[in-house]
Amino acid sequence: MTEAKIFVRRYDPETKKSWISEYNVPVEGDTMVLDALVYIKNKIDRTLTFRYSCRMAICGSCGMVINGRPMLACQTKVAEIRTPIVVEPLYNFDVIKDLVVDMDVFMHYLKEMKPYIIRKEEPKEIIVKSEQQEPIINPSACINCMLCYAACPVFGYDQTFKGPAALSLLYRYLMDPIDQGREERLKIANDKDAVWKCSFWGECSNACPKNVDPAFNIQRMKLMLGLSSLK
Amino acid sequence: MDKIRADVIVIGAGAAGLRAAIEAASMNQKLKIALISKVYPMRSHTVSAEGGAAAVIKEYDNLESHAYDTVKGSDFLADQDAVEAFVSRAPMELKNLEKWGLPWARDEQGRMAARAFGGMSVKRTFFAADKTGFYILHTLFQRSILYENIERFDEWFVTSLIVENNRFKGLTAIDIKNGTFHYFEGKAAIICTGGIGQLYKTTSNGAINTGDGMALAYRVGAPLKDMEFVQFHPTGLPGKGLLITEAARGEGGYLLNNQNERFMKRYAPEKLELAARDVVSRAIFNEIKEGRGFKGKYGDYIGLDIRHLGKDVIDKKLPTVKEMAEKYAGVNPYNELIPVRPTMHYMMGGVHTNKEAETPIAGLYAAGEAACVSINGANRLGSNSLTECLVFGSIAGYNAARFALEHDYLEVSKEEVTREENRIFDGLIKKENGIPPSDILYELKDIMEEKVGILRNGKDLEEALSSIMKLKERFKQVSVTDKSKTYNTDFIQILELDFMLDVAETITYAALKRKESRGAHYRVDFPKRDDEHFLVHQLVYKSEYEPRIELLPVVITKWKPTERKY
Ligand SMILES: Cc1cc2nc3c(=O)[nH]c(=O)nc-3n(C[C@H](O)[C@H](O)[C@H](O)COP(=O)(O)OP(=O)(O)OC[C@H]3O[C@@H](n4cnc5c(N)ncnc54)[C@H](O)[C@@H]3O)c2cc1C
Ligand code: SF4
Ligand code: FES
């Protein structure tokens, strides 16, 4: 058991004050940054505020910036990163308190993507081969953790950009073998704040903990739009 | 203070809650559905389910077989009429999800592919890689966005239910983001608040699984059923409790002791690693106790071996297992054993309902892990609970909607709301210099793990009960350190702890009263199943000094209880 020093950027919305808190936490080889934060909350400072639940990198709650990079705290090992550790709320979002950011902006964009199957009539029986499913496997793995938004330079200066995860989910439904909403969806992709705002930095795909490739998925939609306008 | 009105209020946005909300919303577009969840829907713990969901869809399968496997798995405590209703509706629910875009794994013909699962006599567990719960949750959540009559209250925390003359009429809730207190009037409500994992030290459950809904219902007089039945999953990562899905064994993985022996052949000669979970967990426990475990820093463990499955199968069918083994246990499953120990996993008990998802309180329904129908009896079969969430979620949604169409709102009075407001704000928030909740929480977890765990006995249970009562006393001295109104998780965790203490008491009390061993409830002092006295459900009611128990006979339609062998 060793001790790690952790600095956390704090924010109190009621006084609008921001400051850095310093904590010393006992850690072992398999202690995650999330474990350290939970330790602080329970043993040192009840006011430290952050979101988490599953502890296994699937619920998407614990996104934060760790040593300058957007990461999931529950899968980042203390022993594997530089200490002292600096933890901050996800970049590019409004901060609600400490490490909790306001992600309602994403919830609105997600809704605009019509993230559900669109069909004229319900299919009777669905026969879909594994190969047909292939294109949606990558974008459908998104856990809505928002790391890609924190990494995206475009979203950083322009919050009207729908952003990597929402657009990647648009692509997911566009490619779905049983979906019939192609026209509608291409229109959404063509919106002035959608795919064309992406300048292909690729930071989203680098940040994604689930190997979703929003950058690629967005480029595919640009291509599809290009082709469909040729017709 | 704001009043919010909705025809149907759904508490919880996991698989059960989302399915219920969608069903209610689509039954009649004029109904307004409020969907309240203390986390964003996609954070609900359904997301972590890996293995799959069971239903009879394949031509080689039949309903009778699924029903019997479930009844046998339950150690004959499941209500057989409910099980029959469950299995017959299950196929439709899974196919519905397929129509809503869920990328179920496919077979050669392009149909849904099934895998083997513990206690299921044929392959009937349908899956999407090993992220089935993730896909179910996101498919349902994204689908729910389509219904304009569902209004979501994300990150709202329900603190109490309001019931008058045995009829539901409203509830109180806190908007976590700004700490404001609100009350709802509703014609009907559905409790879909999930499990209780946080009561135990080692658990596969997320931080949000604190049994809130069970305590909410219990406090207004609804009985909790089968609370003594707590499932321990055989393969958790030591120390962390995180789950290695049963699919690892379903796909052909072995369990090995330190003699390199597949020891399950001594406990379940036929089904081996795929016997029911209580059987496998006790076997592992026993191997460790008798010194045949491997040494590890979180205590001895058993090895889960998937090396022989090969890279292809592991990458394609068990990617999460691989990821978890590498990230959280630091082993490479292509060529190393994965260390495992039993971990608290699932709550068979819950708010008592019948097979229409109705609780004994008019207008109040429950579904999912928070409810107890009971189709799981003394031991749930893996992959039945996701399906249960869908089946009884939709039944609850439909019935609650119908109830709302036939009834009016009942007014919630000022006093009723003020009473709750005082309990919370004057009783908790304003108190100064008390003790922090964490000490009580850690003690509770230790007690439950050590004395109300896999192996139980009367003496331990009595001690546990009296310790829990002491913790309840001490809880009165807890105070909130964080005084801010905004996103106050210190405060929310204290409310959760309050719920947890109630739930812990009911579990321990019911366990003490059941003087036999059945399914997941194993009493060292009463090691045999005792059908003569205990082929009954225990309903636990809140009463003044200690809980009160009523017995309810098990419904038996076709299958007489026999000895359970795997
Ligand atoms: C690691 C793991 C793997 C599993 N694998 C499988 C599997 O392969 N197959 C299978 O069938 N089952 C599996 N299970 C079990 C299954 O996933 C759960 O039983 C099921 O998902 C529970 O769903 P639910 O909708 O009842 O609750 P949850 O998904 O837990 O949702 C509970 C909801 O209630 C809300 N809530 C709770 N309290 C409050 C409150 N006070 N106020 C407001 N909202 C509240 C929460 O915000 C959340 O939205 C697994 C479980 C775990 C932990
Ligand atoms: S695309 Fe990746 S980084 Fe972005 S929200 Fe989804 S899972 Fe997170
Ligand atoms: S806690 Fe769920 S993703 Fe980290």
XYZ file of C-alpha atoms in Angstrom, chain B residues 160-522:
363
model
C -41.634 8.765 -0.242
C -44.922 7.430 -1.548
C -48.250 8.851 -0.475
C -51.068 6.383 0.065
C -54.542 6.913 1.467
C -56.959 4.148 2.407
C -54.843 1.602 0.649
C -54.851 3.575 -2.603
C -51.811 5.225 -4.167
C -52.174 8.934 -4.801
C -48.778 10.555 -5.082
C -45.158 10.818 -4.109
C -42.461 13.258 -3.140
C -39.170 13.754 -4.939
C -36.059 15.893 -4.988
C -34.597 17.377 -8.138
C -30.978 16.459 -7.450
C -29.528 19.159 -9.703
C -30.901 22.012 -7.631
C -32.079 20.354 -4.440
C -35.689 21.481 -4.816
C -38.445 19.442 -3.237
C -41.565 18.550 -5.251
C -44.640 16.432 -5.021
C -46.464 14.476 -7.641
C -50.091 13.477 -7.890
C -50.607 10.346 -9.908
C -53.457 7.973 -10.605
C -51.113 5.018 -10.655
C -47.434 4.353 -10.065
C -44.997 1.590 -10.918
C -41.966 0.807 -8.791
C -39.047 -0.235 -11.015
C -36.114 0.734 -8.823
C -33.935 -2.356 -9.238
C -31.818 -4.313 -6.781
C -30.021 -3.984 -3.470
C -26.375 -4.876 -4.124
C -24.980 -2.015 -2.062
C -26.084 -3.744 1.117
C -23.185 -6.130 0.654
C -19.467 -5.510 0.713
C -18.707 -7.546 -2.385
C -21.249 -7.078 -5.144
C -21.609 -7.032 -8.895
C -24.169 -4.257 -8.571
C -23.651 -0.571 -9.177
C -23.654 2.225 -6.654
C -27.290 3.048 -7.401
C -28.640 -0.339 -6.291
C -29.734 0.596 -2.798
C -33.187 -0.958 -2.606
C -35.027 2.361 -2.504
C -38.247 1.134 -4.052
C -38.588 -1.781 -1.663
C -38.223 0.530 1.318
C -40.599 3.084 -0.237
C -43.314 0.459 -0.611
C -42.631 -1.160 2.750
C -43.011 2.136 4.553
C -46.515 2.682 3.208
C -47.654 -0.783 4.167
C -46.958 -2.918 1.113
C -45.419 -6.278 2.014
C -42.028 -7.441 0.775
C -41.833 -11.056 -0.341
C -39.066 -13.724 -0.436
C -36.569 -11.269 1.048
C -34.367 -14.015 2.474
C -33.356 -15.079 -1.015
C -30.244 -13.219 -2.086
C -28.319 -14.579 -5.027
C -24.543 -14.878 -4.987
C -23.069 -15.229 -8.431
C -20.276 -17.799 -8.594
C -17.841 -15.769 -10.635
C -17.050 -12.306 -9.331
C -13.613 -10.731 -9.357
C -12.120 -11.066 -5.864
C -12.233 -7.877 -3.834
C -14.011 -5.808 -6.443
C -17.041 -8.038 -6.847
C -17.347 -7.123 -10.531
C -18.984 -9.817 -12.575
C -17.535 -12.262 -15.041
C -20.694 -13.286 -16.842
C -22.059 -16.799 -16.740
C -21.787 -16.694 -20.527
C -18.105 -17.526 -19.969
C -19.232 -20.921 -18.696
C -22.162 -20.996 -21.131
C -19.661 -20.811 -23.978
C -17.702 -23.702 -22.436
C -15.499 -22.270 -19.671
C -14.341 -24.471 -16.760
C -13.931 -23.899 -13.056
C -10.655 -25.235 -11.674
C -9.324 -25.594 -8.140
C -5.665 -25.532 -7.177
C -5.381 -29.268 -8.038
C -6.269 -28.330 -11.615
C -9.496 -30.292 -11.100
C -12.919 -29.490 -12.590
C -14.397 -29.848 -9.144
C -17.991 -29.249 -10.205
C -18.146 -32.894 -11.266
C -18.333 -33.749 -7.570
C -21.219 -31.341 -6.894
C -23.284 -31.475 -10.075
C -22.187 -34.501 -12.108
C -24.521 -33.775 -14.976
C -24.618 -30.041 -15.421
C -21.145 -29.369 -14.035
C -20.326 -25.649 -14.327
C -23.823 -24.936 -15.589
C -25.769 -26.021 -12.527
C -27.965 -23.419 -10.820
C -26.046 -20.520 -9.302
C -26.643 -21.308 -5.668
C -25.199 -24.782 -6.241
C -22.078 -23.495 -7.991
C -21.510 -20.692 -5.470
C -21.681 -23.075 -2.531
C -19.357 -25.491 -4.306
C -16.769 -22.744 -4.793
C -17.197 -21.664 -1.208
C -16.618 -25.212 -0.087
C -13.539 -25.757 -2.258
C -12.025 -22.616 -0.794
C -12.959 -23.627 2.723
C -11.314 -27.009 2.283
C -8.097 -25.429 1.116
C -8.347 -26.092 -2.608
C -8.419 -22.456 -3.638
C -5.584 -20.349 -5.006
C -4.047 -17.786 -2.666
C -4.828 -14.166 -3.420
C -4.721 -10.854 -1.643
C -8.499 -10.698 -1.377
C -8.713 -14.182 0.056
C -8.558 -17.498 -1.740
C -10.098 -17.892 -5.130
C -10.979 -20.380 -7.853
C -9.817 -20.250 -11.457
C -12.153 -19.653 -14.374
C -10.583 -21.207 -17.425
C -11.553 -20.050 -20.905
C -8.171 -20.604 -22.530
C -9.374 -23.580 -24.544
C -12.152 -21.534 -26.180
C -9.534 -19.810 -28.279
C -8.976 -16.225 -29.268
C -11.766 -16.145 -31.861
C -14.571 -17.185 -29.550
C -13.276 -14.974 -26.757
C -12.987 -11.905 -28.972
C -16.295 -12.370 -30.673
C -18.546 -13.713 -27.951
C -16.859 -12.660 -24.730
C -15.186 -9.311 -25.389
C -16.289 -7.868 -22.060
C -14.943 -10.855 -20.160
C -11.595 -10.290 -21.784
C -11.676 -6.576 -21.094
C -12.651 -7.070 -17.455
C -10.043 -9.770 -16.874
C -7.315 -7.568 -18.286
C -8.367 -4.294 -16.764
C -9.614 -5.279 -13.369
C -7.818 -8.540 -12.587
C -4.652 -7.967 -14.576
C -4.715 -11.352 -16.313
C -4.765 -12.308 -19.960
C -7.573 -14.861 -20.409
C -6.087 -16.248 -23.641
C -3.471 -17.984 -21.530
C -4.224 -17.378 -17.855
C -6.942 -18.373 -15.415
C -9.319 -15.629 -14.340
C -9.518 -15.433 -10.513
C -13.116 -15.660 -9.270
C -15.082 -15.808 -6.025
C -18.823 -15.612 -5.382
C -20.217 -12.075 -5.338
C -23.601 -10.750 -4.234
C -25.522 -10.362 -7.431
C -29.294 -10.410 -7.499
C -32.277 -10.001 -5.210
C -34.971 -12.620 -5.666
C -37.207 -10.884 -3.140
C -38.957 -7.583 -3.545
C -42.258 -5.763 -3.463
C -44.980 -8.391 -3.422
C -47.035 -8.475 -6.620
C -49.318 -10.934 -8.326
C -48.841 -11.937 -11.939
C -50.620 -8.769 -13.058
C -47.805 -6.761 -11.402
C -50.289 -5.389 -8.872
C -49.217 -4.794 -5.296
C -51.842 -5.006 -2.544
C -52.114 -1.196 -2.697
C -54.598 -0.084 -5.348
C -52.928 1.848 -8.152
C -49.463 0.741 -7.084
C -47.561 -1.676 -9.319
C -44.037 -3.052 -9.296
C -41.793 -4.752 -11.850
C -38.213 -5.821 -12.441
C -35.721 -6.654 -9.748
C -37.487 -4.431 -7.212
C -40.587 -6.620 -7.493
C -41.253 -10.199 -6.495
C -43.947 -11.928 -8.530
C -42.516 -14.601 -7.756
C -41.051 -16.334 -10.773
C -37.594 -16.653 -9.223
C -38.499 -18.280 -5.952
C -35.444 -19.281 -3.962
C -33.026 -18.955 -6.857
C -33.252 -17.079 -10.127
C -31.886 -18.658 -13.265
C -29.423 -16.479 -15.104
C -30.941 -14.707 -18.113
C -34.466 -14.866 -16.710
C -34.335 -11.472 -15.089
C -33.799 -9.263 -18.118
C -36.760 -11.056 -19.637
C -38.678 -10.622 -16.399
C -38.085 -6.868 -16.566
C -39.553 -6.801 -20.073
C -42.496 -9.105 -19.448
C -43.662 -7.682 -16.150
C -42.589 -4.171 -17.107
C -45.013 -4.262 -20.011
C -47.752 -5.927 -17.969
C -47.331 -3.294 -15.248
C -47.339 -0.490 -17.812
C -50.515 -1.747 -19.396
C -52.355 -2.377 -16.147
C -51.310 0.927 -14.625
C -52.482 2.741 -17.754
C -55.809 0.960 -17.603
C -56.148 1.822 -13.919
C -55.388 5.466 -14.706
C -58.090 5.539 -17.383
C -60.651 4.246 -14.923
C -59.749 6.394 -11.918
C -59.362 10.008 -10.930
C -56.623 11.832 -9.133
C -56.844 11.945 -5.366
C -55.665 15.142 -3.844
C -52.429 15.153 -1.878
C -52.795 17.418 1.115
C -50.434 20.144 2.277
C -49.830 18.309 5.554
C -48.802 15.123 3.811
C -46.171 16.985 1.866
C -44.986 19.114 4.769
C -44.566 16.062 6.940
C -42.120 14.564 4.480
C -40.416 17.896 3.915
C -39.840 18.235 7.646
C -38.539 14.700 7.953
C -35.944 15.385 5.327
C -35.006 19.009 5.711
C -35.413 19.597 9.426
C -34.559 16.063 10.440
C -31.503 15.625 8.245
C -30.230 18.682 6.453
C -30.415 21.108 9.319
C -28.880 18.808 11.875
C -25.340 19.842 12.827
C -22.250 17.948 13.940
C -23.610 14.467 13.647
C -21.723 11.449 12.387
C -21.046 10.878 8.670
C -23.046 8.101 7.011
C -20.019 6.170 5.751
C -19.212 4.455 9.061
C -22.695 3.039 9.275
C -22.636 2.038 5.627
C -19.378 0.090 5.945
C -20.565 -1.652 9.081
C -23.816 -2.615 7.447
C -21.970 -4.111 4.481
C -19.732 -6.147 6.763
C -22.642 -7.487 8.767
C -24.605 -8.507 5.700
C -21.629 -10.158 4.061
C -20.476 -12.075 7.116
C -23.741 -13.005 8.741
C -26.419 -12.837 6.059
C -24.355 -14.271 3.217
C -23.972 -17.604 1.440
C -23.907 -19.758 4.565
C -26.194 -18.668 7.386
C -27.115 -19.830 10.863
C -29.576 -18.783 13.530
C -27.021 -17.315 15.887
C -25.374 -15.140 13.239
C -28.717 -13.964 11.957
C -29.830 -12.944 15.412
C -26.613 -11.056 15.952
C -26.971 -9.421 12.575
C -30.500 -8.350 13.367
C -29.541 -6.756 16.631
C -26.546 -5.008 15.007
C -28.818 -3.636 12.314
C -31.187 -2.305 14.969
C -28.243 -0.566 16.613
C -27.194 0.917 13.301
C -30.737 2.215 12.874
C -30.420 3.939 16.240
C -27.086 5.398 15.264
C -28.486 6.554 11.979
C -30.489 9.112 13.928
C -27.233 10.918 14.669
C -26.142 11.127 11.061
C -25.894 14.599 9.654
C -25.226 16.082 6.263
C -21.776 17.642 5.898
C -22.373 19.175 2.494
C -24.838 22.023 3.037
C -25.240 23.084 -0.578
C -28.504 22.708 -2.450
C -26.931 21.829 -5.756
C -26.239 18.188 -6.632
C -25.821 17.156 -3.047
C -24.695 13.524 -3.185
C -23.803 13.518 0.510
C -27.443 14.109 1.259
C -28.757 11.652 -1.345
C -26.473 8.902 -0.033
C -27.876 9.445 3.448
C -31.415 9.011 2.153
C -30.269 5.831 0.417
C -28.655 4.516 3.577
C -31.920 5.075 5.389
C -33.663 2.869 2.801
C -30.909 0.272 2.969
C -31.248 -0.170 6.710
C -34.942 -0.987 6.315
C -34.246 -3.472 3.556
C -31.412 -5.114 5.516
C -33.742 -5.606 8.444
C -36.373 -7.357 6.319
C -33.803 -9.650 4.693
C -32.280 -10.675 7.988
C -35.607 -11.095 9.691
C -36.992 -13.285 6.931
C -33.769 -15.322 6.843
C -33.995 -15.933 10.557
C -37.578 -17.140 10.315
C -36.984 -19.551 7.446
C -35.625 -22.554 9.281
C -34.723 -24.662 6.282
C -32.339 -24.528 3.324
C -33.750 -23.774 -0.094
C -32.063 -22.339 -3.166
C -29.904 -19.379 -2.251
C -30.942 -19.467 1.400
C -28.660 -21.975 3.073
